[in-house]
PDB file of C-alpha atoms in Angstrom:
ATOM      1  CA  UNK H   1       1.700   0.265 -10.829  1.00 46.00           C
ATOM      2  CA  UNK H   2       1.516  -2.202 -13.311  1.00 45.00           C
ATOM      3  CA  UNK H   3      -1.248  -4.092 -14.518  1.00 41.00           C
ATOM      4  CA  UNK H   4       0.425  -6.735 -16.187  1.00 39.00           C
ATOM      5  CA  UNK H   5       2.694  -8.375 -13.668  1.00 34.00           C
ATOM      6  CA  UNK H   6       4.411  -7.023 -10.502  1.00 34.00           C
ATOM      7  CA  UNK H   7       3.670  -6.361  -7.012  1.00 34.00           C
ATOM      8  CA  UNK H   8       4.443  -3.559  -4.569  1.00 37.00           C
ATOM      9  CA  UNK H   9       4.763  -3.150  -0.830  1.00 38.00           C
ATOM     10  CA  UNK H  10       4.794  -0.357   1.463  1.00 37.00           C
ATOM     11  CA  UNK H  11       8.019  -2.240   2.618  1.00 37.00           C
ATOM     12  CA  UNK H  12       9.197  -3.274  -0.622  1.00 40.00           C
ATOM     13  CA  UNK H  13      12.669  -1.715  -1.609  1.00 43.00           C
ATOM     14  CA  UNK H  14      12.241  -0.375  -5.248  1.00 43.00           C
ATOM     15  CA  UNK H  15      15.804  -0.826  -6.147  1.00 45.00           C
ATOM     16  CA  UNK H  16      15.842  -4.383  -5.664  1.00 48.00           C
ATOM     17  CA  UNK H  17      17.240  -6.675  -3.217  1.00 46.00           C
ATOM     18  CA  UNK H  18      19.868  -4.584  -1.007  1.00 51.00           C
ATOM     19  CA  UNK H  19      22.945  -6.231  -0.831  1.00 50.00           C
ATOM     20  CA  UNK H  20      23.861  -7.281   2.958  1.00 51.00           C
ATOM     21  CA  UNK H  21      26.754  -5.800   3.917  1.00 52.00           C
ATOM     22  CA  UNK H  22      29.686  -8.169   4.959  1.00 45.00           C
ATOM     23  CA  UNK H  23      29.787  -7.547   8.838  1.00 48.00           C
ATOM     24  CA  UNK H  24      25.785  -8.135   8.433  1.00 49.00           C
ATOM     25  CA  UNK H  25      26.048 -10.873   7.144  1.00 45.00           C
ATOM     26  CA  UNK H  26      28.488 -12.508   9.601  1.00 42.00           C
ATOM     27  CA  UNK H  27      26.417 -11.326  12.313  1.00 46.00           C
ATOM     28  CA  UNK H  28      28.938  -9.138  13.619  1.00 48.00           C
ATOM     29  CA  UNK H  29      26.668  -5.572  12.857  1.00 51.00           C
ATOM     30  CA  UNK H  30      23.416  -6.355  14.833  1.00 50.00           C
ATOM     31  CA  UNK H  31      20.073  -4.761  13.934  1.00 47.00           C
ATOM     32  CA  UNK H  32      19.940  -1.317  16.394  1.00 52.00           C
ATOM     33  CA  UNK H  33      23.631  -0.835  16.409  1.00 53.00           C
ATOM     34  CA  UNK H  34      23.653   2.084  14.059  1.00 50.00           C
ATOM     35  CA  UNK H  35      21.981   3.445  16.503  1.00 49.00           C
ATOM     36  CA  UNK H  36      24.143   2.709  19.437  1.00 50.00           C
ATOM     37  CA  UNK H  37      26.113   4.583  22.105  1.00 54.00           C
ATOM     38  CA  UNK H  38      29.405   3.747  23.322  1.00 50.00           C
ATOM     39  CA  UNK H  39      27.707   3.202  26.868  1.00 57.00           C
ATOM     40  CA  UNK H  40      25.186   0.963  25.853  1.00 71.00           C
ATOM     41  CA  UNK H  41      27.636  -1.470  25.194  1.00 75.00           C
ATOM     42  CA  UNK H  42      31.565  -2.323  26.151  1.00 85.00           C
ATOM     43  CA  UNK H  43      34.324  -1.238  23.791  1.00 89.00           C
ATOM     44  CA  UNK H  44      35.211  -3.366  20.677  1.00 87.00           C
ATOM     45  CA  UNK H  45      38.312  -5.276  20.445  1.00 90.00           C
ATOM     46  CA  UNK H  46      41.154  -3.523  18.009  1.00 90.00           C
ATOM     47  CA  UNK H  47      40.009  -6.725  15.054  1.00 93.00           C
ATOM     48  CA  UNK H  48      36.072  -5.390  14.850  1.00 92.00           C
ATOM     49  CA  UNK H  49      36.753  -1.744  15.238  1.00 91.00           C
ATOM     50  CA  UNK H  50      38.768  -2.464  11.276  1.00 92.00           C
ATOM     51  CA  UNK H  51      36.121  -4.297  10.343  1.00 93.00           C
ATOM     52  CA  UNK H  52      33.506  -1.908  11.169  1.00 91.00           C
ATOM     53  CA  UNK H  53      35.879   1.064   9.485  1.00 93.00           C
ATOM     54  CA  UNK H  54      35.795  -1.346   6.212  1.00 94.00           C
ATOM     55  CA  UNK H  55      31.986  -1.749   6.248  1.00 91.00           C
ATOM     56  CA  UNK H  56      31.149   1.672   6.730  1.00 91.00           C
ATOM     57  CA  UNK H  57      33.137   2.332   3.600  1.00 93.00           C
ATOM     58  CA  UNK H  58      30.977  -0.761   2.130  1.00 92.00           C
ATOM     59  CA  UNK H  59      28.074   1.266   3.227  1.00 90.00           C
ATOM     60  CA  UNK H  60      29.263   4.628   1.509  1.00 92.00           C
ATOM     61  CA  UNK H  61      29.784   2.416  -1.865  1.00 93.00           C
ATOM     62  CA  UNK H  62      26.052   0.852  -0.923  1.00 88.00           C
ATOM     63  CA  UNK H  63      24.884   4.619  -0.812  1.00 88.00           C
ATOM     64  CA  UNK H  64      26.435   6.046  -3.779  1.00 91.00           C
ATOM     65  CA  UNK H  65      24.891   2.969  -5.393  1.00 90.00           C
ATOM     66  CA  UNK H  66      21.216   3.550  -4.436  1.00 87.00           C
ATOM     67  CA  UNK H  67      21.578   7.318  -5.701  1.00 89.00           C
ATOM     68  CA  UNK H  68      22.779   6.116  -9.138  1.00 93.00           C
ATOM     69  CA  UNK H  69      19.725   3.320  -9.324  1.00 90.00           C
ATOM     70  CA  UNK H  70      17.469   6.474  -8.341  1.00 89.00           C
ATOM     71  CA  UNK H  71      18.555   8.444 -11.418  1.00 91.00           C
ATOM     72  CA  UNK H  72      17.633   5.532 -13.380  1.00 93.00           C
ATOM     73  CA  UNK H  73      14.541   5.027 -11.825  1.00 90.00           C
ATOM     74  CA  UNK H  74      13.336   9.132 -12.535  1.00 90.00           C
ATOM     75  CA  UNK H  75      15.227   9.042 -16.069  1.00 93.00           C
ATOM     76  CA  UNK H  76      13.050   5.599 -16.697  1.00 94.00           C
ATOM     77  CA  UNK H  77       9.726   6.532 -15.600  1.00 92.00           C
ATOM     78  CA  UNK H  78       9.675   9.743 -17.482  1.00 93.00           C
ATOM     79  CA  UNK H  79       9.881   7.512 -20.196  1.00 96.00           C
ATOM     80  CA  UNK H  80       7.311   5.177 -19.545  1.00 95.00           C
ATOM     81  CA  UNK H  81       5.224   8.127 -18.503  1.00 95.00           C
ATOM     82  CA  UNK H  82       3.721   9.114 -22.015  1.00 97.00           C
ATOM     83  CA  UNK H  83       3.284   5.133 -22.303  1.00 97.00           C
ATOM     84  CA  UNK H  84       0.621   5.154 -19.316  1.00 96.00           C
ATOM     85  CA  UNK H  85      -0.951   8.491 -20.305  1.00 96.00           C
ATOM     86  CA  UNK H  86      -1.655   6.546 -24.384  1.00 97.00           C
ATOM     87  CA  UNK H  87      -3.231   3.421 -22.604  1.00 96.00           C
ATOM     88  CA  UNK H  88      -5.441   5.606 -20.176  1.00 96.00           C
ATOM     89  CA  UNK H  89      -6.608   7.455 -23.112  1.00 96.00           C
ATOM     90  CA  UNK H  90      -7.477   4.601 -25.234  1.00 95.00           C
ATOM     91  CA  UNK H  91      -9.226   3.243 -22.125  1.00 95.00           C
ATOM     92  CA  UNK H  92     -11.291   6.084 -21.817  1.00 93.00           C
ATOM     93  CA  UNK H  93     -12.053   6.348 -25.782  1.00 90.00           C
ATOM     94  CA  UNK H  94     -16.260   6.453 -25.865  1.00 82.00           C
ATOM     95  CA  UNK H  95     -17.479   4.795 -28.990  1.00 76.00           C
ATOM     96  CA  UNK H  96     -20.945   5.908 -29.377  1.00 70.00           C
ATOM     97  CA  UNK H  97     -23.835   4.472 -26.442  1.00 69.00           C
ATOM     98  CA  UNK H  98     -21.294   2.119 -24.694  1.00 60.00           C
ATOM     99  CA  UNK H  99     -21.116   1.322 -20.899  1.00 64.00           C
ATOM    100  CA  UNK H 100     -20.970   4.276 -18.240  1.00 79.00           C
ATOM    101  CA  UNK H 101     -17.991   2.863 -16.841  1.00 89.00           C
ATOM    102  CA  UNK H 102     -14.377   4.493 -15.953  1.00 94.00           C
ATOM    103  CA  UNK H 103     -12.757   2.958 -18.590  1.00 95.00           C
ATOM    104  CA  UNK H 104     -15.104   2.606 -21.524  1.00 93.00           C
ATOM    105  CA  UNK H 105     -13.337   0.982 -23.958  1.00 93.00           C
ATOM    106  CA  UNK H 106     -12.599  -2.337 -21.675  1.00 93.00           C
ATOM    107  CA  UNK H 107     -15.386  -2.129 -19.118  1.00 92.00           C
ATOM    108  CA  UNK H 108     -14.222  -3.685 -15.679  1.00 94.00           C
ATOM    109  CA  UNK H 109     -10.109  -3.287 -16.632  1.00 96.00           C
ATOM    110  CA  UNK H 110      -8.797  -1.975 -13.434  1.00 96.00           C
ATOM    111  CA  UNK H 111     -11.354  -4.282 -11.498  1.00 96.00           C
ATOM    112  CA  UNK H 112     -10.297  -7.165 -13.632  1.00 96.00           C
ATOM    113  CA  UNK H 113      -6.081  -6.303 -13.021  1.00 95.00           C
ATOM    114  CA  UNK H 114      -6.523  -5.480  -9.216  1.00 95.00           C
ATOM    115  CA  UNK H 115      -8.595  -8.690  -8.711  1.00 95.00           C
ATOM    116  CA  UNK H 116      -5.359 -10.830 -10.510  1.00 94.00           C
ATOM    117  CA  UNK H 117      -2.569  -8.638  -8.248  1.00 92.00           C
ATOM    118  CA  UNK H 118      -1.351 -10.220  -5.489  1.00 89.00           C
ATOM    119  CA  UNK H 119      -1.153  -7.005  -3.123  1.00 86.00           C
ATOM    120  CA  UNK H 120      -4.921  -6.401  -3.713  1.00 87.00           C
ATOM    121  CA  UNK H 121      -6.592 -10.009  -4.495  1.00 82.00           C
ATOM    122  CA  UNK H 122      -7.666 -10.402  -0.938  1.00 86.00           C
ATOM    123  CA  UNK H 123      -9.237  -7.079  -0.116  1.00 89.00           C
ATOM    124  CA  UNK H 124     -11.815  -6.864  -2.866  1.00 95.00           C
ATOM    125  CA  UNK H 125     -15.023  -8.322  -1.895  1.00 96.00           C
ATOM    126  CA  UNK H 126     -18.640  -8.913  -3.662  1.00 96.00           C
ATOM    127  CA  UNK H 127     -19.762  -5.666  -2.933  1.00 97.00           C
ATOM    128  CA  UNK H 128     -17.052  -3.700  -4.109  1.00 97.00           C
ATOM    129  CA  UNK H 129     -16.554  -4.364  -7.808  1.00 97.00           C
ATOM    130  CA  UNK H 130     -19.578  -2.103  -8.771  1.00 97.00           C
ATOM    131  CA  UNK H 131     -17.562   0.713  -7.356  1.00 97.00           C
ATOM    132  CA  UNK H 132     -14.504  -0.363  -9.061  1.00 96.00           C
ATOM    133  CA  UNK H 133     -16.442  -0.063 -12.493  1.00 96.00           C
ATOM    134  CA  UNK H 134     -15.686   3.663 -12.191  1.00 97.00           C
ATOM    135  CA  UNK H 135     -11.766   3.552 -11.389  1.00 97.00           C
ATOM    136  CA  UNK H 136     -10.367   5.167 -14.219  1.00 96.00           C
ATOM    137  CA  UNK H 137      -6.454   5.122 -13.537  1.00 97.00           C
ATOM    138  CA  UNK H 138      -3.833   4.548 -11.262  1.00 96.00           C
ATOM    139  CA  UNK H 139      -1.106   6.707 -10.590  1.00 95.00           C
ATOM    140  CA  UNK H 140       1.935   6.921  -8.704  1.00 93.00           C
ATOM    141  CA  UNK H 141       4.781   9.592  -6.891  1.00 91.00           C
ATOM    142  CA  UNK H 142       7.828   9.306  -4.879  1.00 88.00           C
ATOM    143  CA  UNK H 143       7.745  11.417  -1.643  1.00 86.00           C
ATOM    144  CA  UNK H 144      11.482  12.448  -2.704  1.00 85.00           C
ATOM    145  CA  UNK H 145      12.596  12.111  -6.398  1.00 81.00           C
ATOM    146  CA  UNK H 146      15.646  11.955  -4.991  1.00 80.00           C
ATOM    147  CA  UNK H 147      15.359   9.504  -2.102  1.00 82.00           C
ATOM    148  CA  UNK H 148      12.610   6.424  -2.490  1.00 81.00           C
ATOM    149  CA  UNK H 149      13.222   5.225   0.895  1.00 84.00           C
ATOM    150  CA  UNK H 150      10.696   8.603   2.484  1.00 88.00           C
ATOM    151  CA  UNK H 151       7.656   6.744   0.564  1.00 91.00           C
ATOM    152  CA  UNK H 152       5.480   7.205  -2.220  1.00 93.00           C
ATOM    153  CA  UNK H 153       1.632   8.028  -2.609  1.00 95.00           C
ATOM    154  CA  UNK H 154      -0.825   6.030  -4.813  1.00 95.00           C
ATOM    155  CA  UNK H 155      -3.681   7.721  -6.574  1.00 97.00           C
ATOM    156  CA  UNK H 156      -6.575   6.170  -7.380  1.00 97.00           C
ATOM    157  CA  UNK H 157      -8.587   8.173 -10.206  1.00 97.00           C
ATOM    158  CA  UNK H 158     -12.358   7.681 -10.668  1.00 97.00           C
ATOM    159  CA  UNK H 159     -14.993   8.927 -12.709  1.00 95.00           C
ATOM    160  CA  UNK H 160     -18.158  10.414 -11.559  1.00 95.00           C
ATOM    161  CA  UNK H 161     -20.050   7.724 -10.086  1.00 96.00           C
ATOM    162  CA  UNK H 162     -23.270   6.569  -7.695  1.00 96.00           C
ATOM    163  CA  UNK H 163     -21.120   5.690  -4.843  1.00 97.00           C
ATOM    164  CA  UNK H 164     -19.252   8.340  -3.590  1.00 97.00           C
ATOM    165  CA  UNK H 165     -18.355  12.052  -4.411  1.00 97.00           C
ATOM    166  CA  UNK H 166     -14.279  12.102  -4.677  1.00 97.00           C
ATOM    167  CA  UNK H 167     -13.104  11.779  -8.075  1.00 97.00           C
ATOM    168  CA  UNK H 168      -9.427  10.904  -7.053  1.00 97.00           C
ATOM    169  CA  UNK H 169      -8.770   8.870  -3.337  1.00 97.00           C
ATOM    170  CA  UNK H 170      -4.907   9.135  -2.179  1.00 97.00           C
ATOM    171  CA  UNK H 171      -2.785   6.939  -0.494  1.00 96.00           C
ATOM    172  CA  UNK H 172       0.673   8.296   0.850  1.00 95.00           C
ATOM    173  CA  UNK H 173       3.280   6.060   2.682  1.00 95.00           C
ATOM    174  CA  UNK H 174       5.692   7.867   4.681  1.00 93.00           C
ATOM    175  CA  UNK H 175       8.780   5.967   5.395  1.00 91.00           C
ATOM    176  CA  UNK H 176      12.214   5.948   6.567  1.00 88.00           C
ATOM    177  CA  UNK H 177      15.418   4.194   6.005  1.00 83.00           C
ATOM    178  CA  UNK H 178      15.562   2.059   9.763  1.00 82.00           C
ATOM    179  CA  UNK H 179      19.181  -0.248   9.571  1.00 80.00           C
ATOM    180  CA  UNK H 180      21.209   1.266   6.707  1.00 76.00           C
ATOM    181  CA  UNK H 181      23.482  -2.017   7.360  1.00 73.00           C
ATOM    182  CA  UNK H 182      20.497  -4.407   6.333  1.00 75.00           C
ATOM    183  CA  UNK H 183      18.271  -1.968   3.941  1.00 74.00           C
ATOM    184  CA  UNK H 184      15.443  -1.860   6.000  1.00 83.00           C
ATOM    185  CA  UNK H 185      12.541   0.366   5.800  1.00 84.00           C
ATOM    186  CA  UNK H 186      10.456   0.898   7.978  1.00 88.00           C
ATOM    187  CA  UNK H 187       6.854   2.923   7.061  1.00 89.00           C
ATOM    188  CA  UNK H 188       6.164   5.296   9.696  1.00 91.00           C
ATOM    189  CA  UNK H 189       2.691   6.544   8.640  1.00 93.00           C
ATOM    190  CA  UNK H 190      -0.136   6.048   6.246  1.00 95.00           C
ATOM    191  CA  UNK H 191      -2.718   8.272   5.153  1.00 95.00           C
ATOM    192  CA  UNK H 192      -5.554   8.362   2.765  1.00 97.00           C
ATOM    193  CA  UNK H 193      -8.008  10.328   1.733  1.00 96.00           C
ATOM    194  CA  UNK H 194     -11.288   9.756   3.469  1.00 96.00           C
ATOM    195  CA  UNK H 195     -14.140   9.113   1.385  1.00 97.00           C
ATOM    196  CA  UNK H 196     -17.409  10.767   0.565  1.00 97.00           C
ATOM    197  CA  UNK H 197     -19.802   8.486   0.522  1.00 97.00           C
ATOM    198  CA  UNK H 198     -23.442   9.309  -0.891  1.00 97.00           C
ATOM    199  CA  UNK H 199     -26.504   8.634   1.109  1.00 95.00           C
ATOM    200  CA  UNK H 200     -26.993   4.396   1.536  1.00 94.00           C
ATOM    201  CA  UNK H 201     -24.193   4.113  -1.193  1.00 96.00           C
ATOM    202  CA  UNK H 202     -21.375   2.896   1.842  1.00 97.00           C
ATOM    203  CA  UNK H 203     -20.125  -0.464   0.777  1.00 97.00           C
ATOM    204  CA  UNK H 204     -17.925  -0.990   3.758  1.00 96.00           C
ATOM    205  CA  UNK H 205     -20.993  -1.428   5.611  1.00 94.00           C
ATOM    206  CA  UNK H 206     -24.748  -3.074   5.898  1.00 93.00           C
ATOM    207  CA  UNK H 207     -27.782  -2.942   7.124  1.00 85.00           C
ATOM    208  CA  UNK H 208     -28.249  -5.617   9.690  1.00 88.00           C
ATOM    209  CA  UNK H 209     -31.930  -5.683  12.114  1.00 81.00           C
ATOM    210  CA  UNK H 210     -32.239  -4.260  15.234  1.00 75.00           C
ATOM    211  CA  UNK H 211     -33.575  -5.887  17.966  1.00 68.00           C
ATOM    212  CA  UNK H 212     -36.594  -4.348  19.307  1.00 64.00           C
ATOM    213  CA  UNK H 213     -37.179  -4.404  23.126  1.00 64.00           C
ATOM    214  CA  UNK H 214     -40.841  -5.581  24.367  1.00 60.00           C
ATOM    215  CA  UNK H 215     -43.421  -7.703  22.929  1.00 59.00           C
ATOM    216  CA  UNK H 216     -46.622  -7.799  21.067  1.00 59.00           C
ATOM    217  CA  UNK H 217     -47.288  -7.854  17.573  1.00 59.00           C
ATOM    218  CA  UNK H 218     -46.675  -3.871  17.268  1.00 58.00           C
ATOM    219  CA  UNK H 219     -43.358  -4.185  18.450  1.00 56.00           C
ATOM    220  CA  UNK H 220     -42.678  -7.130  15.980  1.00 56.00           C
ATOM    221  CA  UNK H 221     -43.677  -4.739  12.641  1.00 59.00           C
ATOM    222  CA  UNK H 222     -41.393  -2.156  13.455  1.00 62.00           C
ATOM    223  CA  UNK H 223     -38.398  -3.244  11.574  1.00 66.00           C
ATOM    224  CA  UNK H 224     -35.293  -1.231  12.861  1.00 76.00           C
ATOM    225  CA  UNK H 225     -31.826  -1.243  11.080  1.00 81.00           C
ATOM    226  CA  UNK H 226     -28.732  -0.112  12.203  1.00 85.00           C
ATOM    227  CA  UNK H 227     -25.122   0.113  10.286  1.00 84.00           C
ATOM    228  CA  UNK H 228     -22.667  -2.677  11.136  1.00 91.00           C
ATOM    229  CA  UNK H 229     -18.884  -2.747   9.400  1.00 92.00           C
ATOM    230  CA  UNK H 230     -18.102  -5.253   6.652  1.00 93.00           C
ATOM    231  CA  UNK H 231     -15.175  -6.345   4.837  1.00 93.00           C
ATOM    232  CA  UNK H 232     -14.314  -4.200   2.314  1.00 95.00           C
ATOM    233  CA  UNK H 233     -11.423  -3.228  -0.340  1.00 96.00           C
ATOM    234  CA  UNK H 234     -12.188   0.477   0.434  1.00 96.00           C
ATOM    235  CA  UNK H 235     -12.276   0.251   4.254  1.00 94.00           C
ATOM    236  CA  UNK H 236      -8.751  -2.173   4.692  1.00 92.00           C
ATOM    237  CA  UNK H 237      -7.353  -0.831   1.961  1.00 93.00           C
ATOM    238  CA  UNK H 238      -8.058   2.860   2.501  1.00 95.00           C
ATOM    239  CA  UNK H 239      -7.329   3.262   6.244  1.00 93.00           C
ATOM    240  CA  UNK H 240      -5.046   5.601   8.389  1.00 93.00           C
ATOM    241  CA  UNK H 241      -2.487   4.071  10.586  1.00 92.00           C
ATOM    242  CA  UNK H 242       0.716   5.709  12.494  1.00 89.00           C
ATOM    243  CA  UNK H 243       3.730   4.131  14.439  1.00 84.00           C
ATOM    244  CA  UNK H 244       2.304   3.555  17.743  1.00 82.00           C
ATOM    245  CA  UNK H 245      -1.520   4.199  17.272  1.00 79.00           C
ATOM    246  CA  UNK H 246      -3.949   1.521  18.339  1.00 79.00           C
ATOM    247  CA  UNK H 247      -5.486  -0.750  15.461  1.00 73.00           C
ATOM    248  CA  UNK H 248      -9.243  -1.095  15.660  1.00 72.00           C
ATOM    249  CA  UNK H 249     -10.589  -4.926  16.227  1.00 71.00           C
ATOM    250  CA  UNK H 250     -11.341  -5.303  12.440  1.00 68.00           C
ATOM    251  CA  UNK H 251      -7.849  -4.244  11.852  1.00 67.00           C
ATOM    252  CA  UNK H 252      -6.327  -6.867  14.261  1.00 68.00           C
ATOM    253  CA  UNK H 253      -8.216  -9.463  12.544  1.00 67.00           C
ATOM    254  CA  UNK H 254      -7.024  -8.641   9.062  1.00 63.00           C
ATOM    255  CA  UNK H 255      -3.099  -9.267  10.785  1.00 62.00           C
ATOM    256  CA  UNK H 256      -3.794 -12.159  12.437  1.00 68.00           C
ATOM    257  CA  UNK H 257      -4.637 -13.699   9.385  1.00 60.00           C
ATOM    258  CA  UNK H 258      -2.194 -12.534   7.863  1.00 57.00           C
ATOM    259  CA  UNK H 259       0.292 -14.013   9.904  1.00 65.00           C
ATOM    260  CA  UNK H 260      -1.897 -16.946  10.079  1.00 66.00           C
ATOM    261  CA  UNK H 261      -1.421 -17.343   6.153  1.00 60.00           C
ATOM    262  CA  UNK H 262       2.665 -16.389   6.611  1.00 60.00           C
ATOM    263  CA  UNK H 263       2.897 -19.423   9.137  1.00 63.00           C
ATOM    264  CA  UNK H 264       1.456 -21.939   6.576  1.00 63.00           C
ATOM    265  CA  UNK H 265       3.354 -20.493   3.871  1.00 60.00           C
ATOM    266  CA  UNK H 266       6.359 -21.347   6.431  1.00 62.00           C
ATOM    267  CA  UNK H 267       5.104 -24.873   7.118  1.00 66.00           C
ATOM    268  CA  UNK H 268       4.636 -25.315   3.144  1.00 61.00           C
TER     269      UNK H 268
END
């Protein structure tokens, strides 16, 4: 994670864009058929059973390729590593009866670069950037140093605060290569930690009235109040979903907006 600049996605491909392969690209390798069965489909003429041979040696080349970016990537961020452990440590550098805050030297810095980053701009309501005072660092791991394409896991790191009782909240994408023809990955699960919150310190939800049933002016002075879901960074952000489950109704919103917004973007 960077705070300057950059983006990630679960489905982003961290060496950069994969080169189609040739076949792909002519349309004559079809999303599925690495997974095929010689009864699923007739026999190929003598012409595309060559080209197939030559793009499966394409796809060797692709492989060996990816492993050698990999190496980079590990050999790289071992370097930057000591980089991001100096800034979090001037960012948590005290000077005298300053701000109780989780990065004391710049109050409000992760709050300020998740609120500019494109993948988290959206999510981060009102309500939430008093909890985000306390976020301290961001971290992230490959599932597989070896392998990027089985996921990664985000950590978010917080100091002791009001709001809840975890000090550190995880996010793990678990993912799989899908169409090694096309370099697409698919994420299979996600799973985060699930949050302690203290006592009337939940931000992902509010306190809304409760109807009262009967009359009279007794009934009217007993204010009820239940808990109703709200928008919130650390309820879309920080929520479990599998390949096949069901997505709850706030969930289903949240997409169709999103492809809402990827329709005008089209139109644009």
């Amino acid at each position: 994670f960077d705070s300057r600049a950059g983006s990630f996605s679960p489905t982003h491909h961290p060496t950069g864009p994969r080169r189609p392969s040739p076949l792909r690209a002519m349309g004559l390798v079809k999303k599925g058929d690495a997974e095929a069965t010689p009864a699923e489909a007739p026999e190929d003429p003598p012409v595309v059973k060559q080209l197939k041979e030559l793009d499966d040696k394409y796809l060797e080349l692709e492989k060996e390729y990816d492993r050698e970016v990999q190496k980079l990537l590990v050999k790289f961020s071992a370097l930057q590593q000591p980089l991001l452990e100096e800034r979090k440590q001037v960012l948590l550098t005290s000077e005298g009866d300053g701000p109780t805050t989780g990065t004391p030297a710049l109050s409000g810095f992760w709050l300020k670069a998740m609120q500019h980053h494109p993948n988290f701009e959206d999510f981060i309501q009102e309500w939430d950037e008093p909890v985000m005072e306390f976020l301290q660092d961001i971290t992230k791991a490959h599932a597989d140093e070896e392998d990027s394409n089985k996921g990664f896991k985000l950590v978010f790191h917080f100091a002791e605060n009001p709001y809840f009782e975890n000090k550190e909240i995880e996010k793990v994408y678990t993912s799989e290569m899908s169409n090694p023809y096309c370099g697409e990955i698919d994420v299979k699960e996600i799973k985060c930690t699930t949050i302690e919150w203290k006592a009337g310190k939940d931000v992902t939800v509010e306190k809304v009235a409760k109807k009262v049933k009967g009359g009279g002016a007794k009934k009217a002075k007993q204010k009820k109040e239940k808990d109703e879901p709200r928008p919130s960074f650390f309820r879309e952000f920080f929520r479990n979903l599998k390949e096949g489950m069901s997505l709850p109704e706030d969930a289903r919103e949240q997409a169709r907006m999103m492809a809402d917004e990827d329709d005008e973007d089209d139109e644009d």
